[in-house]
XYZ file of C-alpha atoms in Angstrom:
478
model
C 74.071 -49.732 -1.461
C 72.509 -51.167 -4.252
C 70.224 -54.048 -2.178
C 69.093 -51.588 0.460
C 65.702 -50.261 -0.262
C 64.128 -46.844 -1.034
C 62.390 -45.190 2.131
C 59.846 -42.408 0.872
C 59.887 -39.507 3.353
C 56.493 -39.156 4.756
C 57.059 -35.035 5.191
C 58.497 -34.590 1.328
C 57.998 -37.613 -0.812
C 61.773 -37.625 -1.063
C 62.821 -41.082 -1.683
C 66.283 -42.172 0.055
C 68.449 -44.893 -0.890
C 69.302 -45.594 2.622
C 66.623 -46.179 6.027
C 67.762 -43.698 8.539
C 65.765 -41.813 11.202
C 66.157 -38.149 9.087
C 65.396 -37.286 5.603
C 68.286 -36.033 3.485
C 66.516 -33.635 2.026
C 64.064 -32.063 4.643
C 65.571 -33.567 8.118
C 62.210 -34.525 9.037
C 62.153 -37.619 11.649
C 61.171 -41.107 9.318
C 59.532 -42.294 12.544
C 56.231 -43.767 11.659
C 56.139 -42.283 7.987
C 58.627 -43.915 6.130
C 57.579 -46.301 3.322
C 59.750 -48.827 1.599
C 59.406 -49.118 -2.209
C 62.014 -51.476 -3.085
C 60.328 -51.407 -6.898
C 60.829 -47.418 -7.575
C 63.946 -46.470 -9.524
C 66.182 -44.829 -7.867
C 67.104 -40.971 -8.792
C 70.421 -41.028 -8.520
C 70.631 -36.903 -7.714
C 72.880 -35.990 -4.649
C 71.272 -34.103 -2.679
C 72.128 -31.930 0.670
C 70.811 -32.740 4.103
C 68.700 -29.738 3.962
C 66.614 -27.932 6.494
C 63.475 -26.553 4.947
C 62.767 -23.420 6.005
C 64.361 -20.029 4.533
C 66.106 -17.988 7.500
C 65.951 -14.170 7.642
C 68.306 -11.440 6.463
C 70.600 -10.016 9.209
C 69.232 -7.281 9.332
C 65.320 -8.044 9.649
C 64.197 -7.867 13.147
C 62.510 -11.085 13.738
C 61.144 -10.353 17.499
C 59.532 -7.397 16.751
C 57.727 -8.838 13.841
C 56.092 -11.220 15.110
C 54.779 -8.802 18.290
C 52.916 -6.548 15.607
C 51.006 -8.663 14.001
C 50.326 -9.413 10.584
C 49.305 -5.790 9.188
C 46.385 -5.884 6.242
C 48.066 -3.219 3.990
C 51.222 -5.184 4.224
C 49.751 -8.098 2.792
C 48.074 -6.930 0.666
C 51.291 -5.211 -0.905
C 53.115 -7.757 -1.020
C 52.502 -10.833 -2.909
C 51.496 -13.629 -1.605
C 52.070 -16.447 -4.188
C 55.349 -18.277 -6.239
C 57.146 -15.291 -5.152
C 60.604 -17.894 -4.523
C 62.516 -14.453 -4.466
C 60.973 -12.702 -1.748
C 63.210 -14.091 1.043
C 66.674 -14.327 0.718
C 67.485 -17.579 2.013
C 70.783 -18.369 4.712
C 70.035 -22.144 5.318
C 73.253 -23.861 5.622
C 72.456 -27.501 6.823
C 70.161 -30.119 8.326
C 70.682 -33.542 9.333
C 72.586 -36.127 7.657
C 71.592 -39.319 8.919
C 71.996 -42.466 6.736
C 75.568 -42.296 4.790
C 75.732 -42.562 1.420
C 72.025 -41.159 0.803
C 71.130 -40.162 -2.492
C 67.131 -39.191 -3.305
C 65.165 -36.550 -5.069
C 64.609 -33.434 -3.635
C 61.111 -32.691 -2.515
C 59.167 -30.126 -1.124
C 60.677 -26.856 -0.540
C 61.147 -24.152 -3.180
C 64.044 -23.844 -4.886
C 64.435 -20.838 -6.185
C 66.966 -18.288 -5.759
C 68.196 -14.620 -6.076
C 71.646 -12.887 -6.630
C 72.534 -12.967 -2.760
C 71.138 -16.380 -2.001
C 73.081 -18.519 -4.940
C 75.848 -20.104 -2.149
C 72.634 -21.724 -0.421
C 73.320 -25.207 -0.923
C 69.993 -26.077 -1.956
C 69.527 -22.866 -3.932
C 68.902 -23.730 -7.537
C 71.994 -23.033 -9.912
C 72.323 -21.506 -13.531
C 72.435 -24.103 -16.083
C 75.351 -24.860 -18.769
C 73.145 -23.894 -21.894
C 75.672 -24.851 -24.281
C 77.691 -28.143 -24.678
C 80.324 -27.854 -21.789
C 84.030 -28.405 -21.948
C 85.611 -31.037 -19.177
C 87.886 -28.486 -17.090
C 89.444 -30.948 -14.454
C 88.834 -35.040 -13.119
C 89.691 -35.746 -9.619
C 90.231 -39.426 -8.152
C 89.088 -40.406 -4.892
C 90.409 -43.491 -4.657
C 87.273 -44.510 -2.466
C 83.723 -43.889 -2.709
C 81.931 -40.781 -1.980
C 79.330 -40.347 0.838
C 78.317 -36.851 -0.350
C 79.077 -34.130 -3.287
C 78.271 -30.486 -3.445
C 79.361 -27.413 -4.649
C 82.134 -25.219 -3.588
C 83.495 -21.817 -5.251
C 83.636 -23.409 -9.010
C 84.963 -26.408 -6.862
C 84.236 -29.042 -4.567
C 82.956 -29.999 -1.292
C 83.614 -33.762 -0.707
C 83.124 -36.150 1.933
C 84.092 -39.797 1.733
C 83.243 -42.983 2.808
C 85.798 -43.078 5.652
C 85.031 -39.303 7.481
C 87.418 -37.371 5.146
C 86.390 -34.000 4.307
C 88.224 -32.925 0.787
C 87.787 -28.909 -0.393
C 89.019 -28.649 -3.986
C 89.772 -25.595 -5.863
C 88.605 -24.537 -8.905
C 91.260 -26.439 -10.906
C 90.550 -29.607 -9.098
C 92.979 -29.085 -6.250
C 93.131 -29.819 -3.093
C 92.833 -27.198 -0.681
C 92.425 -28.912 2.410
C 91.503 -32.326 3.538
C 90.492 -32.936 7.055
C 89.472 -36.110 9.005
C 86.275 -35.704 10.998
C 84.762 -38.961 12.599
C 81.429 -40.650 11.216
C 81.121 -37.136 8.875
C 77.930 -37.920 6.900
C 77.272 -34.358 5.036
C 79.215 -31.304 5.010
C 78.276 -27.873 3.242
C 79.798 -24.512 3.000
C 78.473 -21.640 4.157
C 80.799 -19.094 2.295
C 79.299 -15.662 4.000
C 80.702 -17.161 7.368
C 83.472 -18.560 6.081
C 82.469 -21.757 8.388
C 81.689 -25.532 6.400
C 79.728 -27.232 8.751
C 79.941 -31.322 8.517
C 77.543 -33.757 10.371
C 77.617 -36.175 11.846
C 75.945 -39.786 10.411
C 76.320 -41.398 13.904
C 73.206 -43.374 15.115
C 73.572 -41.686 18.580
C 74.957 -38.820 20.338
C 75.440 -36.646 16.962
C 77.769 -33.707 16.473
C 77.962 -30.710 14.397
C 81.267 -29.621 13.770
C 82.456 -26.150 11.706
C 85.572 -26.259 10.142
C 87.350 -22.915 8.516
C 86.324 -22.806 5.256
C 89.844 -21.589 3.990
C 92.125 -23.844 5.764
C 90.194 -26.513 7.025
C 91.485 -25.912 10.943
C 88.339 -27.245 13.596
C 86.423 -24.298 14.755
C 84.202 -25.812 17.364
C 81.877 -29.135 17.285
C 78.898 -29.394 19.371
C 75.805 -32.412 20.058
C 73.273 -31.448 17.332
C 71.303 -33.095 14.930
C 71.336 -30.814 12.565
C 71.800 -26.782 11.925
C 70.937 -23.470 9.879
C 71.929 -20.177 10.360
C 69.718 -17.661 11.416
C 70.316 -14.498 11.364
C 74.138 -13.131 12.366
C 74.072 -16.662 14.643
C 73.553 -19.847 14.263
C 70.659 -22.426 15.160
C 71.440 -26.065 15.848
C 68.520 -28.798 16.645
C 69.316 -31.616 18.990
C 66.748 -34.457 20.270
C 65.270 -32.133 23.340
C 66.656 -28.808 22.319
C 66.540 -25.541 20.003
C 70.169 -24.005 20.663
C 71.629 -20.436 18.913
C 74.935 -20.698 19.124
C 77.855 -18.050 18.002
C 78.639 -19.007 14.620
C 82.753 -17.814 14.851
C 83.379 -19.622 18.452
C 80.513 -22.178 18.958
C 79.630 -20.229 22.133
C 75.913 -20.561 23.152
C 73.643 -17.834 23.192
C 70.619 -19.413 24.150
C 68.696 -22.692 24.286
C 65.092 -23.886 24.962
C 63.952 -27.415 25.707
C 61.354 -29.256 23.270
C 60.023 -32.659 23.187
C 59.563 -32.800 19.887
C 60.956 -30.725 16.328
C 58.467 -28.386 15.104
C 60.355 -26.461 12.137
C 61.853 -23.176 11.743
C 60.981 -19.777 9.680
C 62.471 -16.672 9.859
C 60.563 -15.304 12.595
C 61.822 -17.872 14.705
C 61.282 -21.582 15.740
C 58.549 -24.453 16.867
C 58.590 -27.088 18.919
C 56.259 -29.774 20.934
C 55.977 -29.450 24.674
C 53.707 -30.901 26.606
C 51.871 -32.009 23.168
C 51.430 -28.479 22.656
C 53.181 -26.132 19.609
C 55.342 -23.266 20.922
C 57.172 -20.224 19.297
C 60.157 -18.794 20.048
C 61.881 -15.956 18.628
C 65.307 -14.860 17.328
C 66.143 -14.123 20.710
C 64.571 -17.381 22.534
C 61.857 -15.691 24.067
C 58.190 -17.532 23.989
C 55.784 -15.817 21.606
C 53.083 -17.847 22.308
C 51.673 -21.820 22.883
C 48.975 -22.649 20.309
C 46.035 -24.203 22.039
C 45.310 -26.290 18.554
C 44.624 -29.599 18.534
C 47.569 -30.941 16.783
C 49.001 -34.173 16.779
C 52.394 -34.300 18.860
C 55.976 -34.892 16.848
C 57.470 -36.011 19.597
C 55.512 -39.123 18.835
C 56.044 -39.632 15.464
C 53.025 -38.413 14.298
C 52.538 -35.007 13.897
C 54.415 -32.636 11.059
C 54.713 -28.938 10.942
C 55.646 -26.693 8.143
C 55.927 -22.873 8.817
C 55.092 -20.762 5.754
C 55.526 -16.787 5.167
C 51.681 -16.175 6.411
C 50.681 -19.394 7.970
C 51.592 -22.815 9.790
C 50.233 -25.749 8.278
C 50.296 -29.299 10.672
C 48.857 -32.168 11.063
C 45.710 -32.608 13.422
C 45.424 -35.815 15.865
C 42.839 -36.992 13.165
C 44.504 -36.762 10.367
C 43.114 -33.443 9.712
C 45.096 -30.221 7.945
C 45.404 -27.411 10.694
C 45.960 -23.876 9.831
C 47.829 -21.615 12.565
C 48.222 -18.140 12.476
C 52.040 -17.608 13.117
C 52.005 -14.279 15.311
C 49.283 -15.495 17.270
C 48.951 -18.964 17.244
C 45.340 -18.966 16.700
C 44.105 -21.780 14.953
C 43.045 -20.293 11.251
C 40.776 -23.167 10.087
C 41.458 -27.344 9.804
C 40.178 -29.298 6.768
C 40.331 -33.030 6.443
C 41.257 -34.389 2.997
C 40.397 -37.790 3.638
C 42.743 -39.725 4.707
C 45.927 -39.889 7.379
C 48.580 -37.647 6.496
C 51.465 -34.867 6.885
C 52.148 -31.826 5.395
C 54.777 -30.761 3.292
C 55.989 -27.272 2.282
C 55.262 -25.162 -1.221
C 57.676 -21.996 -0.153
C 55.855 -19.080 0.223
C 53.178 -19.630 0.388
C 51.834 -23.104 0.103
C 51.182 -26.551 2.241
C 50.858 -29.716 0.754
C 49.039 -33.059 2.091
C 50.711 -36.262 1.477
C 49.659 -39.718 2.459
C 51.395 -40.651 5.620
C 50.755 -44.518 4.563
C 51.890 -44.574 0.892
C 52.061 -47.519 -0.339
C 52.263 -47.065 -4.140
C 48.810 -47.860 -5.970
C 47.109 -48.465 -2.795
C 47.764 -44.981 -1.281
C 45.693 -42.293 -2.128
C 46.318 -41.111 -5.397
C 46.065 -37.388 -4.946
C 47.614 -34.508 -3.070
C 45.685 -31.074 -1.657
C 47.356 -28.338 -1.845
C 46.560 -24.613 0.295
C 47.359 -21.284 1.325
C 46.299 -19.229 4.351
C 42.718 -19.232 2.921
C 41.973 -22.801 2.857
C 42.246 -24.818 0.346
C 43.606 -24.042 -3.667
C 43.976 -27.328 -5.672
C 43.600 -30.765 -5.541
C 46.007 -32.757 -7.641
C 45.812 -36.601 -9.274
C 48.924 -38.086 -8.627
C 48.425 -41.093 -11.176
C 52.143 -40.874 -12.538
C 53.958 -40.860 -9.522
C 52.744 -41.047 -6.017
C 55.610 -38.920 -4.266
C 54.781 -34.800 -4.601
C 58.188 -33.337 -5.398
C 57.617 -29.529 -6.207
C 60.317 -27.125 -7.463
C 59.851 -23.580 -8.429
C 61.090 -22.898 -12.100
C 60.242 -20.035 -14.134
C 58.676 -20.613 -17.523
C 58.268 -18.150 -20.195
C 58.876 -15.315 -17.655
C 55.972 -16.343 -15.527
C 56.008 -18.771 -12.335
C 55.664 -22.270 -12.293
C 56.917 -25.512 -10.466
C 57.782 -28.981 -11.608
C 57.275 -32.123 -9.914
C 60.524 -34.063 -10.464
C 59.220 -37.655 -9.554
C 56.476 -37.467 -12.531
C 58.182 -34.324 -14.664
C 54.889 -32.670 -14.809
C 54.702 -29.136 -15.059
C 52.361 -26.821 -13.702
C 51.478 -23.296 -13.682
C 50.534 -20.872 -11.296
C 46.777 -21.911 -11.373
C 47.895 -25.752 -11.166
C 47.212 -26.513 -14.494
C 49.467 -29.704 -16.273
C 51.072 -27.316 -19.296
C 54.204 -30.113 -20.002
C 56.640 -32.242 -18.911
C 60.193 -32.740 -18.076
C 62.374 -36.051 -17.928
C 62.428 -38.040 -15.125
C 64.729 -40.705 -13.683
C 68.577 -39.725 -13.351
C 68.043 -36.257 -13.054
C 69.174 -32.814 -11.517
C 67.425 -29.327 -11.593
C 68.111 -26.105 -12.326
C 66.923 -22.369 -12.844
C 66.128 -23.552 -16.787
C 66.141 -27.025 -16.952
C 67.737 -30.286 -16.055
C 70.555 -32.551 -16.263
C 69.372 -35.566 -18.033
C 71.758 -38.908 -17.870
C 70.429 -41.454 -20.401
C 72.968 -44.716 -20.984
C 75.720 -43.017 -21.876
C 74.888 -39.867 -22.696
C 74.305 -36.596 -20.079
C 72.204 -34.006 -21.668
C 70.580 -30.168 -20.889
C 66.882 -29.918 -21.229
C 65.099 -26.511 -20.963
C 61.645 -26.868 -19.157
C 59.004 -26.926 -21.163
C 61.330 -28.317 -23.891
C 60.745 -31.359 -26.523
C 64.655 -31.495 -26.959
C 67.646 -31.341 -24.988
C 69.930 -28.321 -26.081
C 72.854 -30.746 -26.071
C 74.277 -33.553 -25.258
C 77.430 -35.151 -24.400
C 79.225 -38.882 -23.700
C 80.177 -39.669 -20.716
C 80.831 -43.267 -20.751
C 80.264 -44.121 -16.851
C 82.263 -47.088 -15.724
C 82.252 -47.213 -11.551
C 78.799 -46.280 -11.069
C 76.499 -44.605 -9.475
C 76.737 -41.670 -12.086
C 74.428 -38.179 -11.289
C 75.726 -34.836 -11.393
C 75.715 -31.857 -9.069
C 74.905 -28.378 -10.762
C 77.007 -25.286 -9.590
C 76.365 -22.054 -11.380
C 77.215 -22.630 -14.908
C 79.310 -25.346 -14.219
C 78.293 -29.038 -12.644
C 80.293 -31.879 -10.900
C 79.651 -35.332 -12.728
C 80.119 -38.297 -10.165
C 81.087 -41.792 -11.490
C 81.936 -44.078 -8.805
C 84.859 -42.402 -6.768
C 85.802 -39.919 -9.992
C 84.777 -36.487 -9.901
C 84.400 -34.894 -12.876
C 83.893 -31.056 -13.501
C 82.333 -29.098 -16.728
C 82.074 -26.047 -17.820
């Protein structure tokens, strides 16, 4: 893996070990925007093939929000910005590619509540203080991917074998899927969901979380659960499916991925954007000028009160999301897509990076227009995570470890390199040595050897626990 070079995700910044045609982190399409920086160091931080946009509560009636309309008083009582906890989150996967993947996770808010912290990309409650080894499990083989499970494991290896281990390092099950290239649990369904990392005619296939016994597989791409169903995104198609029997419930042809909120979803047709509902039905086509996905070129990100893409000039286009008006477009000087600041925020990155030579800055907006413009002169990859800082709201950029606060102001840094995020902190691994950081923090809180022999070494946070990978051991701490 070593000799294969970094591809930069045009949508996130996300840099992945491996060229494929999806991002591991956002499951945007590479087409057109990936960039190859062969001279970045790597972040060695496993990360899950994640789809990028929160989906609803079961209980929130998606259709009949979006025919109302977006009322003032309700806006105005509700707030609007680095509010990570204001919808509880139910993604459970997106597409997995390019085996082996590992990158740094980019563009999406990662915050979390008490009934979102099984979201696999949900950040986790750090180990504040110096952690005892609880169990070491051998693989005997390399991992393709690592994540959390129930104080245990989800693993799957390089040869399509899908390993649950308890909390004592067990195994519960182990299942073979073919050309399995990510697999995540999705623990209020009971369902894992593993997919596929076939170059062609992809599969999604849920597996009983408890016993590991085949549920259903279907073509897909990749999937997220919206709702009390289940939403899986193939090459021309948007399909809900039943989550318990794989049954589908309804489908709508696209010609190219939009992205997903939890109102409903958006697609190209026709080089137009469409919205569907929760229930498939059209909502409306927005007669923007946009530039189509289906070519490559365009990128979409659906926000709580607005849909930032990309205009066929290169332009940032604002769309209203209940009507599909076009809110306002603003061009920040150069080609580009946008990525996603959950709630509330777009970003602009260069869809041409090519290290010093790109543009050096990204623009950043809400629903009014434009907020911030940021210099990018540390790192040219915009990787934003929500943290909280002193009990106010904040977000870190993990490729340069700056810091900023709600007004966008540089207030400190955080290491960068070989590490993983949390609620408080990260995971730092120096040489030898894996230590906890607080953000904001000169010092780590403490620190611990770990002596990695195999290689690659990163570690996976759970909720006061993590999983340390070295080579084909997996290590777990408390």
């Amino acid at each position: 893996m070593d000799d294969q070079p970094l591809v930069a995700c045009g949508h996130c910044g996300s840099r992945n070990r491996r060229t494929s045609e999806q991002c591991f982190i956002c499951a945007r399409p590479l087409t057109g925007l990936e960039v190859e920086v062969p001279d970045s160091p790597p972040v060695l931080r496993p990360v899950p093939a994640l789809s990028p946009h929160p989906a609803p509560s079961a209980d929130t009636d998606a259709a009949e929000r979006m025919e109302r309309g977006p009322a003032t008083e309700e806006r105005e009582a509700e707030p609007r910005r680095w509010d990570g906890k204001r919808r509880r989150t139910a993604i459970i996967a997106a597409a997995a590619a390019a085996v082996g993947a590992v990158a740094l996770a980019g563009g999406l808010w990662m915050t979390r509540d008490g009934e979102s912290v099984n979201d696999p990309f949900a950040l986790r409650a750090a180990v504040i203080e110096e952690p005892d080894l609880a169990w070491t499990w051998d693989a005997d083989e390399p991992f393709n991917t690592v994540s959390a499970m129930d104080q245990g494991a989800l693993v799957v290896l390089t040869d399509g074998v899908i390993v649950a281990l308890d909390e004592d390092g067990g195994e519960r099950w182990r299942r073979d899927v073919p050309d399995a290239g990510y697999a995540v649990n999705d623990e209020p369904a009971n369902v894992v969901h593993v997919l596929s990392s076939a170059s062609e005619e992809r599969t999604i296939t849920a597996l009983d979380a408890e016993t590991g016994q085949k549920r259903w597989a279907v073509p897909g791409e990749w999937v997220t659960r919206l709702g009390d169903a289940t939403v899986v995104v193939g090459q021309e198609e948007f399909r809900r499916i039943d989550t318990e029997d794989g049954s589908e419930i309804w489908s709508v042809s696209i010609d190219g991925f939009g992205d997903l909120s939890e109102d409903g979803v958006y697609g190209f047709k026709d080089g137009d954007l469409h919205a569907w509902d929760l229930e498939g039905d059209e909502v409306w086509v927005s007669d923007a000028e946009l530039a189509d996905s289906s070519l490559g070129t365009g990128t979409v990100a659906a926000l709580d009160d607005f849909i930032a893409a990309t205009g066929p000039e290169g332009e940032v286009v604002a769309i209203d999301p209940v009507t599909g008006d076009e809110l306002w477009r603003d061009d920040p000087g150069y080609n580009n897509g946008v990525g996603s600041i959950e709630p509330g925020f777009a970003f602009t990155y260069p869809s041409s990076l090519q290290g010093a030579d790109g543009p050096q800055e990204t623009t950043v907006y809400d629903r009014d227009g434009e907020v911030a413009t940021l210099e990018l002169t540390k790192d040219p990859f915009f990787s934003p995570v929500a943290i909280e800082l002193d009990g106010e709201p904040h977000f870190v950029a993990l490729g340069s470890g700056q810091i900023y606060d709600e007004a966008f102001e540089e207030v400190g840094t955080v290491p960068i390199g070989n590490t993983s995020a949390t609620l408080s902190g990260v995971y730092d691994m120096t040489g030898d040595t894996l230590g906890y950081v607080p953000y904001g923090a000169d010092d780590p809180l403490w620190v611990i050897d770990v002596e990695p022999e195999e290689g690659p070494t990163y570690v996976v946070p759970s909720d006061e626990s993590f999983l340390l990978i070295d080579g084909s051991t997996l290590s777990l701490y408390r």
